[in-house]
Coordinates of N, CA and C in Angstrom, one line a residue:
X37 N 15.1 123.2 101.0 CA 15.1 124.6 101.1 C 15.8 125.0 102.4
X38 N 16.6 126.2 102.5 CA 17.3 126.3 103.7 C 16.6 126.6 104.2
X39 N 17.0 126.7 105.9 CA 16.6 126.8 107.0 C 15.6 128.5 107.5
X40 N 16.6 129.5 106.9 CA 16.4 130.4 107.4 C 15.4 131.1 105.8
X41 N 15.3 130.4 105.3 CA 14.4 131.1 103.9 C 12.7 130.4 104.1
X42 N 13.0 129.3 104.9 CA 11.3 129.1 105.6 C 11.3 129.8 106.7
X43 N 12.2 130.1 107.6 CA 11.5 131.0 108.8 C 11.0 132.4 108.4
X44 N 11.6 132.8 107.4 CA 11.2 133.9 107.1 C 10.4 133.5 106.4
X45 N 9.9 133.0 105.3 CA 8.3 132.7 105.0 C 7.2 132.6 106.1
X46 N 7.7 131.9 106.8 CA 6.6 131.5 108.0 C 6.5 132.9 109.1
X47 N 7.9 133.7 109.3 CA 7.5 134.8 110.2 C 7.3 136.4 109.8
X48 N 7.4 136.1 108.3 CA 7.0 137.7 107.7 C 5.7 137.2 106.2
X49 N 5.3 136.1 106.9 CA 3.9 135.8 105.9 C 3.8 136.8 105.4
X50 N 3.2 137.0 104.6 CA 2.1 138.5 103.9 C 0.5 137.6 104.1
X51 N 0.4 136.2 103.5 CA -1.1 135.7 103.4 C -1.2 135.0 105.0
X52 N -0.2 135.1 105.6 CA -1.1 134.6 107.4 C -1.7 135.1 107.7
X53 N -3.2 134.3 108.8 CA -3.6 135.1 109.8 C -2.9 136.0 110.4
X54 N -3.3 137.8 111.0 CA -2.6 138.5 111.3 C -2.4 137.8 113.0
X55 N -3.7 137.0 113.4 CA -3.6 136.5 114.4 C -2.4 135.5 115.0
X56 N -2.3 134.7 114.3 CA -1.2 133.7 113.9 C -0.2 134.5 114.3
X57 N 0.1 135.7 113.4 CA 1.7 136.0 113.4 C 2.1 136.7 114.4
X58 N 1.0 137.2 115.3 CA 1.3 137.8 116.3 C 1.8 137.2 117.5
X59 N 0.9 135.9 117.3 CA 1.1 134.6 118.4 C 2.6 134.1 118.0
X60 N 2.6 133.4 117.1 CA 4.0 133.3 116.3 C 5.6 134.4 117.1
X61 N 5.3 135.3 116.9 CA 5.9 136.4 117.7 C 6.2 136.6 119.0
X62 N 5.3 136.5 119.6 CA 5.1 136.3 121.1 C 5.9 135.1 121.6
X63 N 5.7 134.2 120.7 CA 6.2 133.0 121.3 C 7.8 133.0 121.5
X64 N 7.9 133.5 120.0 CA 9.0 133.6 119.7 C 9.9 134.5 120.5
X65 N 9.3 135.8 121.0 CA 10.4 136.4 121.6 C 10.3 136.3 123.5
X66 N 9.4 135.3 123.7 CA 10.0 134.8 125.2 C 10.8 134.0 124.8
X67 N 10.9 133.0 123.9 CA 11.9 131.9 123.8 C 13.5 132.1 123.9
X68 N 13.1 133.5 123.0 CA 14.2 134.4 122.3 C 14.5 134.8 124.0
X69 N 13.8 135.6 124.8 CA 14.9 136.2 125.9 C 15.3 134.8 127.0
X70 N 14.6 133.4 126.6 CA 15.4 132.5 127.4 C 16.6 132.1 127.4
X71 N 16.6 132.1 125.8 CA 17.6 131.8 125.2 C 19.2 132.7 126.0
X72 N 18.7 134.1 125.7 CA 19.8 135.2 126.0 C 19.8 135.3 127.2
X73 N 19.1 135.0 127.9 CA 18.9 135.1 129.6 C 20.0 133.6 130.0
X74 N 20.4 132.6 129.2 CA 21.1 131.6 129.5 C 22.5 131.6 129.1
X75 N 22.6 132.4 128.2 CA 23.5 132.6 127.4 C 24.5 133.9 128.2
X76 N 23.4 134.7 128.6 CA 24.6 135.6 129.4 C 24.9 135.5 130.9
X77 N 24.6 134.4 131.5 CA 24.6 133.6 132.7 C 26.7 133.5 132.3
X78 N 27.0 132.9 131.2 CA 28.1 132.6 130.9 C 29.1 133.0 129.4
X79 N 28.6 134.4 129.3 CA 29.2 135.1 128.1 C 30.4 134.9 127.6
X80 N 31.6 134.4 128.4 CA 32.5 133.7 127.6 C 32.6 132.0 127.3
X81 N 31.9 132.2 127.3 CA 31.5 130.1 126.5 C 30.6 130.5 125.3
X82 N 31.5 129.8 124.6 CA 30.8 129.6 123.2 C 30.0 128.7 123.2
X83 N 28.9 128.7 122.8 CA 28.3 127.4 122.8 C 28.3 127.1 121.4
X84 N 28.4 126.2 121.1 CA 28.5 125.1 119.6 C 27.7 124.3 119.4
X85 N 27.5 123.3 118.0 CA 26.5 122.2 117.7 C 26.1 122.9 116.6
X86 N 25.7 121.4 115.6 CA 24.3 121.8 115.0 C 23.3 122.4 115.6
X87 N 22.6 122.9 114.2 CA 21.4 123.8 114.5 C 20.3 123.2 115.5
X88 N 20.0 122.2 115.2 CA 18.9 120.9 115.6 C 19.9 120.7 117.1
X89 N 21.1 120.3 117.1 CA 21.5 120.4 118.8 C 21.4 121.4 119.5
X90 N 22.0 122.6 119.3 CA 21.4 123.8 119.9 C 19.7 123.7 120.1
X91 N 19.0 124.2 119.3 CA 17.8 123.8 118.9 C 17.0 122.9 120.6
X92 N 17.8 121.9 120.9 CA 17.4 120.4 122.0 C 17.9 121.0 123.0
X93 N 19.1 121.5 122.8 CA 19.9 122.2 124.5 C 19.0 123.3 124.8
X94 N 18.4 124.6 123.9 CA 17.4 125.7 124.9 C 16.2 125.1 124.3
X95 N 16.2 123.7 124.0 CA 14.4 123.2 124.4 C 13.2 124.1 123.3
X96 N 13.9 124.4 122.0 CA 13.2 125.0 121.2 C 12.7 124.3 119.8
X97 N 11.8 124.8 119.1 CA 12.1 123.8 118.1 C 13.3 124.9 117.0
X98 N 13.0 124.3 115.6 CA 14.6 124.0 114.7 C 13.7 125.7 114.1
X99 N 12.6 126.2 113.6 CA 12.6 127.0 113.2 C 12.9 128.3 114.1
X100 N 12.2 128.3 115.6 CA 12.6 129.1 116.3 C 13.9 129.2 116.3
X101 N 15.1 128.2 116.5 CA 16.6 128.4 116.6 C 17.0 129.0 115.4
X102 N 16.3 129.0 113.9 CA 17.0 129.6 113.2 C 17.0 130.7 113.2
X103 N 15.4 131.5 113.9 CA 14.8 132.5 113.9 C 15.9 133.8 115.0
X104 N 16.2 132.9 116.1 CA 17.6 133.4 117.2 C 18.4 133.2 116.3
X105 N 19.0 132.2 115.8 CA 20.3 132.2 114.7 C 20.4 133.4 113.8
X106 N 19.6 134.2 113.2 CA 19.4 134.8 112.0 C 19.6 136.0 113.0
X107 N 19.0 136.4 114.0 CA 18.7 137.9 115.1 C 19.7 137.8 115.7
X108 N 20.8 136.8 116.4 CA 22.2 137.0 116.4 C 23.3 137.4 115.8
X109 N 23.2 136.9 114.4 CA 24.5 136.8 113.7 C 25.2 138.0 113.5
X110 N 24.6 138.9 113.4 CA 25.5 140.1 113.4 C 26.4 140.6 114.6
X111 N 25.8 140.0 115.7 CA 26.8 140.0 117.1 C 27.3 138.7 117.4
X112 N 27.9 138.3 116.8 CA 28.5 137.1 116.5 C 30.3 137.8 116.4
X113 N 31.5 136.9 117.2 CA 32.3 137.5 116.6 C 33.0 136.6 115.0
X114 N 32.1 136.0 115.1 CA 32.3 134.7 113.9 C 31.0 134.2 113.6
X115 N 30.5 135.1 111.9 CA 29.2 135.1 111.6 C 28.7 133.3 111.0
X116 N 27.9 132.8 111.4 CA 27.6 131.9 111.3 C 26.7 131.6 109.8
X117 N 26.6 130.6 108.6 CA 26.6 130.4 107.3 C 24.9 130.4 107.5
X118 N 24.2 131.6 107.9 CA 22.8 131.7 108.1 C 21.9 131.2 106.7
X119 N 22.5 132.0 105.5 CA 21.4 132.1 104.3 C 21.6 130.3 103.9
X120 N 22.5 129.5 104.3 CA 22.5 128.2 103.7 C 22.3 126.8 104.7
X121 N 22.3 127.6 105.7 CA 22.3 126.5 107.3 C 20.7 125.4 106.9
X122 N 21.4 124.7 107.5 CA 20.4 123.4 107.4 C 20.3 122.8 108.7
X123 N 19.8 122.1 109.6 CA 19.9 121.4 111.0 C 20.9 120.9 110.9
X124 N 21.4 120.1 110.3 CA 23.0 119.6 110.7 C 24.2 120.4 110.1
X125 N 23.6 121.6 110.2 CA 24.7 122.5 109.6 C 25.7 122.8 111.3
X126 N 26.8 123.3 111.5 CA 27.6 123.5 112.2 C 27.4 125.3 112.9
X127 N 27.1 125.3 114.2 CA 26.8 126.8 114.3 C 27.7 127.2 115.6
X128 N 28.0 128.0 115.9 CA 28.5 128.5 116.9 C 27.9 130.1 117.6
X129 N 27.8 130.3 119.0 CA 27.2 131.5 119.4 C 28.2 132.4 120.4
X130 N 29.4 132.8 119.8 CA 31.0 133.7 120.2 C 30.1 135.1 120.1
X131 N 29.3 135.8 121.2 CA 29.2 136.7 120.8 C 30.0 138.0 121.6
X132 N 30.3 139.1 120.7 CA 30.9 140.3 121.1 C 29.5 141.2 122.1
X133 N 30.6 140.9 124.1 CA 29.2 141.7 124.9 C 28.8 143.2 124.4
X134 N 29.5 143.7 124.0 CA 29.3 145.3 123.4 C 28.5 145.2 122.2
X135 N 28.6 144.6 121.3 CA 28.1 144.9 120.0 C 26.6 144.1 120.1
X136 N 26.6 142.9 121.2 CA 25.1 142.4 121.2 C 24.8 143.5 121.8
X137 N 24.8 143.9 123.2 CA 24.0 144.9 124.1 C 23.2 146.3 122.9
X138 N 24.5 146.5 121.9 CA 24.0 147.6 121.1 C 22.8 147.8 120.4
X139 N 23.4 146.2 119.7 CA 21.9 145.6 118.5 C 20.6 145.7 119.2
X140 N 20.6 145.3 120.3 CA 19.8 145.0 121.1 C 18.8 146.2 121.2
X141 N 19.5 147.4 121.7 CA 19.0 148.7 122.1 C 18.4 149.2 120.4
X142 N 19.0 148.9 120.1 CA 19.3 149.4 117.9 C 17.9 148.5 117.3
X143 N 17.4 147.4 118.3 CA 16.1 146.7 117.5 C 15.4 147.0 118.7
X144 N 15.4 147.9 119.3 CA 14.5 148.3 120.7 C 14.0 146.9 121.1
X145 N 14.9 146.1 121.5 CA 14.2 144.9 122.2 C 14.5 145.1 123.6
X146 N 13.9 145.7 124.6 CA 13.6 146.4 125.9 C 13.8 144.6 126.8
X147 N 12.9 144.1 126.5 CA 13.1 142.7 127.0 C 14.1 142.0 127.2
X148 N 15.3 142.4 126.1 CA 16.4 141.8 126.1 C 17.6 142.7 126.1
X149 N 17.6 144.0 126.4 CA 18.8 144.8 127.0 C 18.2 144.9 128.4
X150 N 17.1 145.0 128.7 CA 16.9 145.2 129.9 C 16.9 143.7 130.8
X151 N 17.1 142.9 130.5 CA 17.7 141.2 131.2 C 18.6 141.1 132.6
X152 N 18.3 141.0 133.5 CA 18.7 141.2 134.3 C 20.5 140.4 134.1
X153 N 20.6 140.0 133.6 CA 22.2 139.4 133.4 C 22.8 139.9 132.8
X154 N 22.8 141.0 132.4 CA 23.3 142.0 131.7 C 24.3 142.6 133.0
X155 N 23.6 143.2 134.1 CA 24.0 143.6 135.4 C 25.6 143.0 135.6
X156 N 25.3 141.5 135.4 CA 26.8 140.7 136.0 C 28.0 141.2 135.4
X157 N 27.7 141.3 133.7 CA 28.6 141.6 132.5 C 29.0 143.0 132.7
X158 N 28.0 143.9 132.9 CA 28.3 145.4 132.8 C 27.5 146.3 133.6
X159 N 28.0 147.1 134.7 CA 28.0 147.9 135.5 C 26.7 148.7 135.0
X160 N 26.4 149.6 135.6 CA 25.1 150.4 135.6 C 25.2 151.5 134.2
X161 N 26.3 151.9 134.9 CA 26.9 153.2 133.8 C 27.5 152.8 132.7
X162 N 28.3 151.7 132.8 CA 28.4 151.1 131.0 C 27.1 150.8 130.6
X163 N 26.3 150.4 130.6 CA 25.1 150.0 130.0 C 24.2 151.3 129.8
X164 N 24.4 152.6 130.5 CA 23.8 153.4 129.8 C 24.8 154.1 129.1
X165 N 26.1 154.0 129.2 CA 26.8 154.7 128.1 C 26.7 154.2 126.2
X166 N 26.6 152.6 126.8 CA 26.5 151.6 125.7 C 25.2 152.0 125.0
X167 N 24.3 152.6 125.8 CA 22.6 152.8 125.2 C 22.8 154.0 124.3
X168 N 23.3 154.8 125.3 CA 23.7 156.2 124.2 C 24.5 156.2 123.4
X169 N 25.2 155.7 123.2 CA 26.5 155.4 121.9 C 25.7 155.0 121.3
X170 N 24.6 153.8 121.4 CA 23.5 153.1 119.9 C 22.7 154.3 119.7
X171 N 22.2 155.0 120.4 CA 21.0 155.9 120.2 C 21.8 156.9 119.3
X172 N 23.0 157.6 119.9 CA 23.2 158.8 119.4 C 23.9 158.5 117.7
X173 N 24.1 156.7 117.3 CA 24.8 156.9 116.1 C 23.6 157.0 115.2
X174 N 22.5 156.7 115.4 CA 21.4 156.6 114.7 C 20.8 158.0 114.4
X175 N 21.5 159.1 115.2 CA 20.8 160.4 115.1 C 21.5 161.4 114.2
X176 N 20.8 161.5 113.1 CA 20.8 162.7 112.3 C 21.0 164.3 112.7
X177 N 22.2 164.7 112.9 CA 22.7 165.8 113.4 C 22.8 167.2 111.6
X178 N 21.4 167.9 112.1 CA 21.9 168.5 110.8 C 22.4 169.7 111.1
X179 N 22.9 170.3 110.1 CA 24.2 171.4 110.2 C 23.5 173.0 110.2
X180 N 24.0 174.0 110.7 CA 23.0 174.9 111.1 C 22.5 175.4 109.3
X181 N 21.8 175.8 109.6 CA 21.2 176.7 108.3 C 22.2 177.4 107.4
X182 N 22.6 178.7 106.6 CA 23.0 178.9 106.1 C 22.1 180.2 105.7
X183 N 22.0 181.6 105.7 CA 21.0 182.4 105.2 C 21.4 183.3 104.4
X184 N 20.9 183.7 103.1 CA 21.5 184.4 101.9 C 22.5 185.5 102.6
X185 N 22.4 186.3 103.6 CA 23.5 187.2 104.0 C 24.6 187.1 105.3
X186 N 24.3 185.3 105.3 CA 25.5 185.5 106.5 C 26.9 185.0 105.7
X187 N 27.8 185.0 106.3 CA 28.9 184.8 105.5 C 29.4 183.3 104.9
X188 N 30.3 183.5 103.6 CA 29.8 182.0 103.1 C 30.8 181.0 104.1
X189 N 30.0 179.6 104.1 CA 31.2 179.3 104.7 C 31.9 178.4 103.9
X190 N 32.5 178.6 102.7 CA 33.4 178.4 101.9 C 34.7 179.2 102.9
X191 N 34.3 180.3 103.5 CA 35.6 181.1 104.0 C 35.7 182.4 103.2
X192 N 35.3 182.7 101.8 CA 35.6 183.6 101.0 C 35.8 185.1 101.7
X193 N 35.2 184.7 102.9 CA 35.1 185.6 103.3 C 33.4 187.3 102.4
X194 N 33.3 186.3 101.6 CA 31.9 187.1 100.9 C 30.7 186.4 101.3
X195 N 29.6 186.9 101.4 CA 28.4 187.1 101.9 C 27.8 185.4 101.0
X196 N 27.2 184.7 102.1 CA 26.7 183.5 101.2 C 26.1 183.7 99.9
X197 N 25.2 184.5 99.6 CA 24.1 185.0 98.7 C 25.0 185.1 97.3
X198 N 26.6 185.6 97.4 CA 27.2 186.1 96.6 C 28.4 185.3 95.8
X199 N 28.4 184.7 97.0 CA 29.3 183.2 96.7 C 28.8 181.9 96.2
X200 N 28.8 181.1 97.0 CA 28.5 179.5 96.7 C 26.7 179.6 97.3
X201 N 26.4 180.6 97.3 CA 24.3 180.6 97.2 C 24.5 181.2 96.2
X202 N 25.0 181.4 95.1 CA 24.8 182.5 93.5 C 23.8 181.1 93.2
X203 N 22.7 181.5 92.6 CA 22.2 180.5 91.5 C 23.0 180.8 90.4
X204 N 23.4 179.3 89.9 CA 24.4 179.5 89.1 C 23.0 178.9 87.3

């Protein structure tokens, strides 16, 4: 069975202890901000290896590495073979600093945009520009109203109600 089709059994149980999964979680996402806390020490090194080598280098076991493998890949500039990866599968971690920082803000993980190593990569004000650019693409901007006697805005120049508000 691949790699990442048991993590996800094991980290979105339905029949676990609720207790379990919480711990499970916890665990998981300090490991998770070690991981990124080491990784942005040196943001242009790729790091490489199997799953299981990576895995021995940030001192995790093989499911938590898939667990970061799988919560990466989309900021990846070269998405790594997640749904099929096995431990001696081949992985690499080339990530784009802009499009991680985003995800980041985008899965509100506060823990891990807020990392102090972030600072070295990007200035004060990029990183709140970077926040707002994720916040604001997520926001639903709706268009003003439209009320049976203001004008249509087809342009017709005729009254909405009369134009494109006719119940047709």
């Amino acid at each position: 069975m691949a790699l990442l089709k048991k993590w996800k059994e094991m980290a979105y149980s339905e029949t676990a202890n609720k207790g379990d999964l919480q711990r499970l979680w916890a665990d998981y996402f300090e490991k998770e901000k070690e991981i990124y806390a080491e990784l942005l020490k040196k943001p242009e090194d790729v790091e490489e290896g199997t799953v299981k080598e990576l895995a021995e280098k940030f001192g995790v076991d093989i499911m938590t590495m898939t667990g970061f493998l799988d919560g990466i890949n989309d900021s990846l500039k070269e998405a790594n073979p997640i749904e099929e990866m096995e431990e001696d599968t081949k992985v690499q971690l080339g990530f784009d600093k802009e499009l991680l920082y985003k995800n980041m803000v985008a899965a509100g993980a506060d823990w891990l945009y807020g990392l102090e190593e972030w600072n070295d990569i990007f200035d004060e004000e990029t990183q709140k520009a970077l926040y707002k650019e994720q916040k604001s693409s997520t926001t639903i901007v709706k268009g003003d109203k439209v009320y049976p006697n203001d004008p249509c805005p087809c342009g017709s120049g005729k009254k909405y109600k009369k134009c494109c508000g006719r119940n047709q």
